[in-house]
Amino acid sequence: VTTTELEQKVASLHRLERNLLKVLSEGSSKPLADAAKQAGIELDQARRAAGWLSSKGLVTQIAKEEKYYSLEPEGYKAAEIGLPEVRLARELKKNNENKEISVKDVSSSLGLKDEEVNVALGRAKRAGWVETFSRNGLLFLRRTDKEVDSAEQNLLEKLAKEPIEKSSLTEKESRTLSELKKRPRLISERLRRAVALRLTHEGSVALEKIPKEAGADKITVEMLREPSGSFPKLRPIDVTSPSPKLFPGKKHFVQAFVEEVREIFVSLGFEEVEGPIVQPTFWNFDALFIPQNHPAREMQDTFYLKSVKARNFAPAEVIDRIAQVHERGGNTGSKGWGYEWKIEEAERVVLRTHTTAVTVRYLADRRPEEAKIFTVGKVFRNEKVTFKSLVEFFQIEGIVVGRDVTVRDMMGILTKFYSKLGLSKVKFWPTFFPYTEPSFQSMVFYEPLNKWIELCGMGIFRPEVTLPLGVSNPVLAWGGGLERLIMLRYGIKDIRELYRNDLAWLRSVNLCQ
Ligand code: PHE
C-alpha cells in the first residue's frame, strides 16, 4: 500500500471508524465492548465500524470465548438485603444504645437459619465488625468501631447491575469473586463469544494520519444555503470498498430472457400475438398440411385431452378447403395426400406441440397482405425428459407476410435476431417440414463447446397452407425452442437445470450480463 493510497483510505474513514480506531493502540487487543464504551459509541455501531475497518485491513477482529459472571436468583436477593454476615453486623450497629445482643435474639429477628448463623458469625468476627463473649451460658455479640464494608457485598451489588466479563475484573475483584463462588447458588459463570480488536500494522500507520478535522459525512440543507466558497470539505467516499450482498426479489432468469426476446422482436418491427395453449388438432396439425396419419400426431408424441371435442374453431368454408387440400390438393396445384380427411380427427384437442398453431390461426383470422408478427409461449411434447429435452418448454415463433419477401429476408432477420443475443456465427441448412417449402434449419456456432447447434426451423409456408386460408402473398415462418438459447447464454449443459430452481444458483445469476 502506497502512502497516498493509505492517506486516501484514512481520509475516507467514517466518523465511527475514526472514533473506534483512536481508542486502539498497537500491540494489544481490546474487547469490542470496552472499545465501544471508550469511543462513546453504541455497541452495534462499534460492531459495524469494526467490520468496515477489518475489511479495509486496518484492524483484525479476534473472536474468542469469554467467561462472564452474573447472579443466580439467590445472588440477587443477597445483593438486595445483604449477605448474612453483613446483615448481622448492620443489625448490631443500627442500634446505638444497645451495644450487646444475644446471638439467639439477633438471628431470630433476622430470620437466619442455624447453619447460616455460625458461618455469618465467623465471617463478621474475622472482618472485625463484631466480638463475641458468653454470659450465663449464652453467646453474646458486641459491636466494634470498625465500619461494615464488605468487598463481597460490593461485588454482588455491582453484578446485580450488569454481568461482568472475566477480563474486565480487577485483580482484587477476581479474588473476591473466587470467594463468592465458594458459596452455593450466588454466582453464575457462563461462556460467550467475545470479539477483541487489534490494530494491524497498516492500522497503526493510519492512526497517525487521521486528520484533525475530518470532512463532513453528509451534505445538509444548511450547507447548501451557505454562500459558495465556504462550503465545507466532504469526506471522500471509497466506492471500491466491499458492500454487503443483497438478494432482493428478481425475475426468474427464464422469464427475464423471454422479455429480452420480446424486446428484440419489437425492436425489429414485429408485433406480438398470443394464442391458447389448448388447440384443436385442426390448427395444430391439419391447417399446416400435416396428414391425419402423420407419426407426429400419435399419442406417444402428443398430449391429447380426453373426451373433449373442439367446436366452431373455423369457418365452414375454411374447413372444407383444408379437407380438399389434404385429399386431392384442392385448387392449390398440389396433388394432396390422397386419403379421406375426417372432421372427427380435426376436432380432437391437444396441448399445442408448437407455436406455429398460433401464427397459422392468425393468418386465417386476418388474411393479411402484409404482416410482421411473433409469439412466445409454452409448448408440450410427450417426450422423455433428458439433458436436452423437456416435456414442457418455450418456443419463439414468427412470420413475415409480404408481396416480395424471400428466403434471404428471413435469413437476414434471424441473423439479426441472433446477433442481438450475442451469437454471431449463423448458418442455414436445408431440411424438411410438411408445411414449408423450401425448409431450413438455423444453426449457430457455440464457441465453448466448439459445436454447431440447431436452433430453429423455418421456411416459406406452402400454398397448401396459405391458399385455403385466403392468404395469397408469400409467408416466411420460423419457430424454435427458447431454452436452448438460455443454455448457450449461461453455459448450462443440462436443460433440466433451468427449472431446478436451486435458490443459491438463482441468486448467483446476474441480472445484467
Ligand atoms: N414448428 C417447427 C418446430 O416446432 C418449427 C417451424 C416453424 C418450422 C415454422 C417451419 C416453419 O420445430
mmCIF file of N, CA, C and O and ligand atoms in Angstrom, residues 284 288 290 353-357 359 379 381 393 395-399 410 431-441 455-461 475-481, ligand 1:
data_model
loop_
_atom_site.group_PDB
_atom_site.id
_atom_site.type_symbol
_atom_site.label_atom_id
_atom_site.label_comp_id
_atom_site.label_asym_id
_atom_site.label_seq_id
_atom_site.Cartn_x
_atom_site.Cartn_y
_atom_site.Cartn_z
ATOM 1 N N ASN A 284 -53.374 -27.126 -34.869
ATOM 2 C CA ASN A 284 -52.019 -27.593 -34.548
ATOM 3 C C ASN A 284 -51.422 -28.415 -35.701
ATOM 4 O O ASN A 284 -50.219 -28.375 -35.950
ATOM 5 N N LEU A 288 -51.812 -26.991 -41.103
ATOM 6 C CA LEU A 288 -50.414 -26.946 -41.531
ATOM 7 C C LEU A 288 -50.098 -28.086 -42.511
ATOM 8 O O LEU A 288 -48.931 -28.426 -42.714
ATOM 9 N N ILE A 290 -50.412 -31.157 -42.293
ATOM 10 C CA ILE A 290 -49.831 -32.374 -41.706
ATOM 11 C C ILE A 290 -50.901 -33.463 -41.816
ATOM 12 O O ILE A 290 -51.979 -33.310 -41.245
ATOM 13 N N THR A 353 -48.301 -28.511 -29.732
ATOM 14 C CA THR A 353 -46.949 -29.075 -29.808
ATOM 15 C C THR A 353 -45.971 -28.080 -30.389
ATOM 16 O O THR A 353 -44.768 -28.274 -30.337
ATOM 17 N N HIS A 354 -46.496 -27.005 -30.973
ATOM 18 C CA HIS A 354 -45.641 -25.907 -31.444
ATOM 19 C C HIS A 354 -46.457 -24.623 -31.528
ATOM 20 O O HIS A 354 -47.701 -24.656 -31.580
ATOM 21 N N THR A 355 -45.763 -23.493 -31.510
ATOM 22 C CA THR A 355 -46.469 -22.205 -31.562
ATOM 23 C C THR A 355 -46.883 -21.857 -32.987
ATOM 24 O O THR A 355 -47.526 -20.833 -33.210
ATOM 25 N N THR A 356 -46.538 -22.717 -33.939
ATOM 26 C CA THR A 356 -46.989 -22.484 -35.318
ATOM 27 C C THR A 356 -48.525 -22.521 -35.383
ATOM 28 O O THR A 356 -49.128 -21.884 -36.250
ATOM 29 N N ALA A 357 -49.148 -23.219 -34.408
ATOM 30 C CA ALA A 357 -50.613 -23.223 -34.320
ATOM 31 C C ALA A 357 -51.148 -21.806 -34.145
ATOM 32 O O ALA A 357 -52.238 -21.476 -34.622
ATOM 33 N N THR A 359 -49.516 -18.859 -35.119
ATOM 34 C CA THR A 359 -49.307 -17.970 -36.279
ATOM 35 C C THR A 359 -50.220 -18.355 -37.445
ATOM 36 O O THR A 359 -50.718 -17.482 -38.150
ATOM 37 N N VAL A 379 -44.995 -24.856 -25.128
ATOM 38 C CA VAL A 379 -45.500 -25.955 -25.948
ATOM 39 C C VAL A 379 -45.221 -27.259 -25.210
ATOM 40 O O VAL A 379 -44.435 -27.282 -24.263
ATOM 41 N N ARG A 381 -44.664 -31.624 -25.437
ATOM 42 C CA ARG A 381 -44.453 -32.827 -26.247
ATOM 43 C C ARG A 381 -44.273 -34.021 -25.323
ATOM 44 O O ARG A 381 -43.586 -33.928 -24.303
ATOM 45 N N PHE A 393 -41.878 -26.761 -22.759
ATOM 46 C CA PHE A 393 -40.823 -25.767 -22.987
ATOM 47 C C PHE A 393 -41.350 -24.583 -23.791
ATOM 48 O O PHE A 393 -42.469 -24.598 -24.285
ATOM 49 N N GLN A 395 -41.387 -21.861 -26.933
ATOM 50 C CA GLN A 395 -40.984 -21.635 -28.321
ATOM 51 C C GLN A 395 -41.139 -20.166 -28.671
ATOM 52 O O GLN A 395 -41.990 -19.462 -28.119
ATOM 53 N N ILE A 396 -40.293 -19.742 -29.605
ATOM 54 C CA ILE A 396 -40.407 -18.393 -30.168
ATOM 55 C C ILE A 396 -40.765 -18.601 -31.629
ATOM 56 O O ILE A 396 -40.120 -19.408 -32.307
ATOM 57 N N GLU A 397 -41.766 -17.891 -32.080
ATOM 58 C CA GLU A 397 -42.274 -18.135 -33.421
ATOM 59 C C GLU A 397 -42.507 -16.797 -34.109
ATOM 60 O O GLU A 397 -42.885 -15.827 -33.455
ATOM 61 N N GLY A 398 -42.286 -16.757 -35.402
ATOM 62 C CA GLY A 398 -42.558 -15.503 -36.100
ATOM 63 C C GLY A 398 -42.964 -15.734 -37.539
ATOM 64 O O GLY A 398 -42.657 -16.788 -38.123
ATOM 65 N N ILE A 399 -43.706 -14.779 -38.117
ATOM 66 C CA ILE A 399 -43.974 -14.820 -39.551
ATOM 67 C C ILE A 399 -43.834 -13.423 -40.150
ATOM 68 O O ILE A 399 -44.011 -12.419 -39.452
ATOM 69 N N MET A 410 -35.655 -13.697 -44.634
ATOM 70 C CA MET A 410 -35.797 -14.484 -43.412
ATOM 71 C C MET A 410 -34.433 -14.759 -42.775
ATOM 72 O O MET A 410 -34.266 -14.642 -41.549
ATOM 73 N N THR A 431 -33.696 -28.644 -44.766
ATOM 74 C CA THR A 431 -34.329 -29.730 -44.010
ATOM 75 C C THR A 431 -35.754 -29.895 -44.529
ATOM 76 O O THR A 431 -36.098 -29.363 -45.588
ATOM 77 N N PHE A 432 -36.599 -30.626 -43.807
ATOM 78 C CA PHE A 432 -37.974 -30.834 -44.276
ATOM 79 C C PHE A 432 -39.000 -30.550 -43.180
ATOM 80 O O PHE A 432 -38.815 -30.953 -42.023
ATOM 81 N N PHE A 433 -40.045 -29.830 -43.527
ATOM 82 C CA PHE A 433 -41.262 -29.731 -42.708
ATOM 83 C C PHE A 433 -42.428 -29.907 -43.667
ATOM 84 O O PHE A 433 -42.343 -29.445 -44.809
ATOM 85 N N PRO A 434 -43.514 -30.537 -43.239
ATOM 86 C CA PRO A 434 -44.638 -30.755 -44.157
ATOM 87 C C PRO A 434 -45.271 -29.446 -44.618
ATOM 88 O O PRO A 434 -45.966 -29.429 -45.631
ATOM 89 N N TYR A 435 -45.059 -28.365 -43.888
ATOM 90 C CA TYR A 435 -45.794 -27.125 -44.167
ATOM 91 C C TYR A 435 -44.979 -26.019 -44.808
ATOM 92 O O TYR A 435 -45.477 -24.932 -45.048
ATOM 93 N N THR A 436 -43.679 -26.251 -45.038
ATOM 94 C CA THR A 436 -42.870 -25.207 -45.684
ATOM 95 C C THR A 436 -42.120 -25.772 -46.892
ATOM 96 O O THR A 436 -41.819 -26.962 -46.962
ATOM 97 N N GLU A 437 -41.848 -24.876 -47.806
ATOM 98 C CA GLU A 437 -41.038 -25.232 -48.969
ATOM 99 C C GLU A 437 -40.456 -23.962 -49.570
ATOM 100 O O GLU A 437 -41.234 -23.080 -49.954
ATOM 101 N N PRO A 438 -39.145 -23.734 -49.632
ATOM 102 C CA PRO A 438 -38.126 -24.609 -49.046
ATOM 103 C C PRO A 438 -38.144 -24.553 -47.515
ATOM 104 O O PRO A 438 -38.745 -23.665 -46.945
ATOM 105 N N SER A 439 -37.442 -25.509 -46.894
ATOM 106 C CA SER A 439 -37.364 -25.554 -45.427
ATOM 107 C C SER A 439 -35.897 -25.528 -44.998
ATOM 108 O O SER A 439 -35.053 -26.113 -45.669
ATOM 109 N N PHE A 440 -35.646 -24.845 -43.870
ATOM 110 C CA PHE A 440 -34.274 -24.757 -43.357
ATOM 111 C C PHE A 440 -34.237 -24.970 -41.854
ATOM 112 O O PHE A 440 -35.254 -24.860 -41.174
ATOM 113 N N GLN A 441 -33.025 -25.228 -41.423
ATOM 114 C CA GLN A 441 -32.738 -25.318 -40.002
ATOM 115 C C GLN A 441 -31.656 -24.261 -39.761
ATOM 116 O O GLN A 441 -30.703 -24.209 -40.518
ATOM 117 N N LEU A 455 -30.950 -24.438 -33.920
ATOM 118 C CA LEU A 455 -31.788 -23.575 -33.099
ATOM 119 C C LEU A 455 -33.232 -23.477 -33.536
ATOM 120 O O LEU A 455 -34.131 -23.570 -32.726
ATOM 121 N N CYS A 456 -33.493 -23.254 -34.830
ATOM 122 C CA CYS A 456 -34.911 -23.218 -35.175
ATOM 123 C C CYS A 456 -35.195 -23.662 -36.598
ATOM 124 O O CYS A 456 -34.318 -23.668 -37.458
ATOM 125 N N GLY A 457 -36.444 -24.069 -36.784
ATOM 126 C CA GLY A 457 -36.908 -24.484 -38.096
ATOM 127 C C GLY A 457 -37.531 -23.290 -38.805
ATOM 128 O O GLY A 457 -38.050 -22.388 -38.155
ATOM 129 N N MET A 458 -37.503 -23.317 -40.142
ATOM 130 C CA MET A 458 -38.080 -22.186 -40.873
ATOM 131 C C MET A 458 -38.343 -22.561 -42.317
ATOM 132 O O MET A 458 -37.901 -23.620 -42.793
ATOM 133 N N GLY A 459 -39.047 -21.678 -42.977
ATOM 134 C CA GLY A 459 -39.305 -21.900 -44.391
ATOM 135 C C GLY A 459 -40.373 -20.944 -44.874
ATOM 136 O O GLY A 459 -40.780 -20.037 -44.148
ATOM 137 N N ILE A 460 -40.817 -21.181 -46.134
ATOM 138 C CA ILE A 460 -41.927 -20.403 -46.668
ATOM 139 C C ILE A 460 -43.136 -21.335 -46.665
ATOM 140 O O ILE A 460 -43.043 -22.469 -47.159
ATOM 141 N N PHE A 461 -44.243 -20.853 -46.053
ATOM 142 C CA PHE A 461 -45.420 -21.714 -45.984
ATOM 143 C C PHE A 461 -45.825 -22.150 -47.391
ATOM 144 O O PHE A 461 -45.867 -21.338 -48.323
ATOM 145 N N VAL A 475 -45.469 -16.229 -47.216
ATOM 146 C CA VAL A 475 -45.348 -16.098 -45.752
ATOM 147 C C VAL A 475 -44.062 -16.772 -45.310
ATOM 148 O O VAL A 475 -43.889 -17.973 -45.466
ATOM 149 N N LEU A 476 -43.150 -15.969 -44.740
ATOM 150 C CA LEU A 476 -41.932 -16.533 -44.150
ATOM 151 C C LEU A 476 -42.289 -16.956 -42.729
ATOM 152 O O LEU A 476 -42.946 -16.196 -42.013
ATOM 153 N N ALA A 477 -41.868 -18.140 -42.324
ATOM 154 C CA ALA A 477 -42.239 -18.612 -40.983
ATOM 155 C C ALA A 477 -41.063 -19.319 -40.335
ATOM 156 O O ALA A 477 -40.296 -20.006 -41.005
ATOM 157 N N TRP A 478 -40.915 -19.105 -39.046
ATOM 158 C CA TRP A 478 -39.867 -19.820 -38.317
ATOM 159 C C TRP A 478 -40.288 -20.033 -36.871
ATOM 160 O O TRP A 478 -41.173 -19.330 -36.371
ATOM 161 N N GLY A 479 -39.684 -21.002 -36.228
ATOM 162 C CA GLY A 479 -40.003 -21.247 -34.829
ATOM 163 C C GLY A 479 -38.974 -22.170 -34.218
ATOM 164 O O GLY A 479 -38.406 -23.017 -34.902
ATOM 165 N N GLY A 480 -38.732 -21.971 -32.931
ATOM 166 C CA GLY A 480 -37.742 -22.829 -32.287
ATOM 167 C C GLY A 480 -37.760 -22.675 -30.778
ATOM 168 O O GLY A 480 -38.436 -21.802 -30.237
ATOM 169 N N GLY A 481 -37.035 -23.545 -30.129
ATOM 170 C CA GLY A 481 -37.001 -23.562 -28.667
ATOM 171 C C GLY A 481 -36.247 -22.370 -28.105
ATOM 172 O O GLY A 481 -35.312 -21.859 -28.717
HETATM 173 N N1 PHE B 1 -42.857 -25.776 -35.871
HETATM 174 C C1 PHE B 1 -41.491 -26.194 -36.104
HETATM 175 C C2 PHE B 1 -40.927 -26.871 -34.824
HETATM 176 O O1 PHE B 1 -41.625 -26.908 -33.856
HETATM 177 C C3 PHE B 1 -40.607 -25.053 -36.488
HETATM 178 C C4 PHE B 1 -41.053 -24.351 -37.738
HETATM 179 C C5 PHE B 1 -41.864 -23.230 -37.626
HETATM 180 C C6 PHE B 1 -40.646 -24.771 -38.970
HETATM 181 C C7 PHE B 1 -42.264 -22.554 -38.787
HETATM 182 C C8 PHE B 1 -41.002 -24.105 -40.097
HETATM 183 C C9 PHE B 1 -41.820 -23.017 -40.003
HETATM 184 O O2 PHE B 1 -39.811 -27.329 -34.805
#
